[in-house]
Amino acid sequence: MTNTSQPAPRAEYTRRMNRVLNYIDQHLDQPLDLRQLADVANFSPYHFHRVFAGWMGETLGDYARRRRLEKAAFRLSCKPAASVLETALATGFGSGEAFARAFKLKFGCTPTEWRRDTRQRLAALALPAGGRHADSNPDQVLGKFDQTPQRGIDDDDVSSNDPGDPMNVSIIDLPAARVAYHRYIGPYGPAIGAFWRATVSPWLQSHGLGGQTCYGVGLDDPSVTPPGKCRYDACVAVPDGFDAAGSADIATLPGGRYAVARFEGRPAAIADAWTWLTRNWLPESGLQCDDRPCFEMFRPDTVTNPQNGLMVCDICIPVRPL
């Protein structure tokens, strides 16, 4: 999915399948009908199941079941006030019993045990070098653009920091952003930097979007989702009326209240920043994640510190009260 010279038919397949994946994520609490999903993809229902399995490497039913359980694991970790039954119903399970059986089969523990052990699990994930966003390196593509040091997002409240130190976090309202995105599916890490350089950067330059704000959106938790199934959207802000071409498609990053922290450091160190925010800051904040995606925001005027060459971005976590 990272080929820069995709023929038009494959690019069209990419767009259609991404729309199906987006639709499934947005309707995990509802029955997913094969015919309806085929209609989203504009494929024949008769052939769609085979097409989906060939594209994703798993059947439609297996994919939906996996995504429901992954979403449930996320909700259990980030929404301590929600009951296990509420989590089950919110992710498409008909009963708490069915949910508990499926959850234990996949994760080896009960939903209650998973929630109880959230802090220990995050602490264990912080020990290996290079975690969730290690070496994502979108700055290697964004850093090629002309940049002048200008004020970023709420610089008075979100300061630059060494990734090893506690971060300053502000709670602000961000507007919704209309974006064009390219989707990468596979292990997080160095491959994401290669994806930005080989696929996204040439597309941005050819469409005159080099000076726009970019976003890196990790859609899955690699501690839960198999590495080969993890999804990442490389996004760029586009104006109304912009028509995406090739394998790119249009989406909206939702607005609302976010915890925003300014990161400045080596790309590999951003994993530690994410871990500190979710393991240390969030549990003490009186807030919790909601169902909107987390993302890294790269403003073209501040993506690289001109004095030290370090990557600069804003880490944005959607939050609501406990």
Phi, psi and omega in degrees: 000004183251011181289127183282345183244048180298132172294156185306317180299319180292321177300320179294320175301316180302312181299314183294316181292324176298323178296323178294316179298319177297317181297317180300313180299326182280350184229032181294339180274004183236159173299140180252111185267131182304315182297320180294318179293322176298324179293321176302319182275351183059043173244160175294132176303329182296324184259347192297318183301318179292319179298316181298313181297320178293324182285317187263346181077015176203155182290163179300317180296318179295321180296312181297320179295317179298315182294323178297316181289323177294319178295321179296318179299319178297315181296320179297323181285323191254352181232075185296338182280342181280137179285164177298321179295319177299320178295318179301311182293325182289344181244021168089012177266140185282341181207159176294327180293313179297321179296313182299320179295313181294321181295314181293325178297323182277316190254352176078014178207167178281160176304323180295318178295321178300314179296316182299324186266015184303312183296316180296323180294316179295322179296320179294323180291335182284343185290314180292145176289141175077081182264228195304315185245020184301135175058028178294327168053037174295340179296336181293334174267318183291330183294348179282344185280155175296134184222144170231140182292110179231170181295133177264205184282115174048056183297336180290334185254332182244103189264160172293152185205158169283135184298344178276347183263159173303143184262149172274130186237135173241152178255114185224163175263124177255142176286157172297149182235125173277125187228154163260138184227149167247137184253132172252136175237119182155186183297138172290161181126212184303331182297333179290320175300318178296324179296316177300314185290316188275326187251311190281313184302311178300323180294317179300314183295319183290341180253011176067032185249017184297336182262012184264157176295136179245158182224139171248119187241106173276112187274349183228157176263112185292350172281348182243315182273136176305138185309319182290349181255356183294141181246141179220129178254123172266113192241155173221138178293134180228152181283164173303140179090350178292132182252112180292151182229164180067222181275356178285155176218172183256139176213175176235123170279122186293145175274186179126198185276130180227147164273124187237128180231133178278125176252136172220119182171190175291146182305321182296335184282350182294337175300318179294325179295314177300317181297317180298318181296316184278329183271322187256307187286311188300314181297336181265358190274343188079010181238169175218157174293149167248194190275359176287155182286147167281156177202165171254132183248126183244108177273134186297336182273351183227011188291339175225132175288117185293342182276327184233356177075008181281153177290141177231129174205168175254124174273126187238119181242121179290132186225159171210165182297155175297000000 
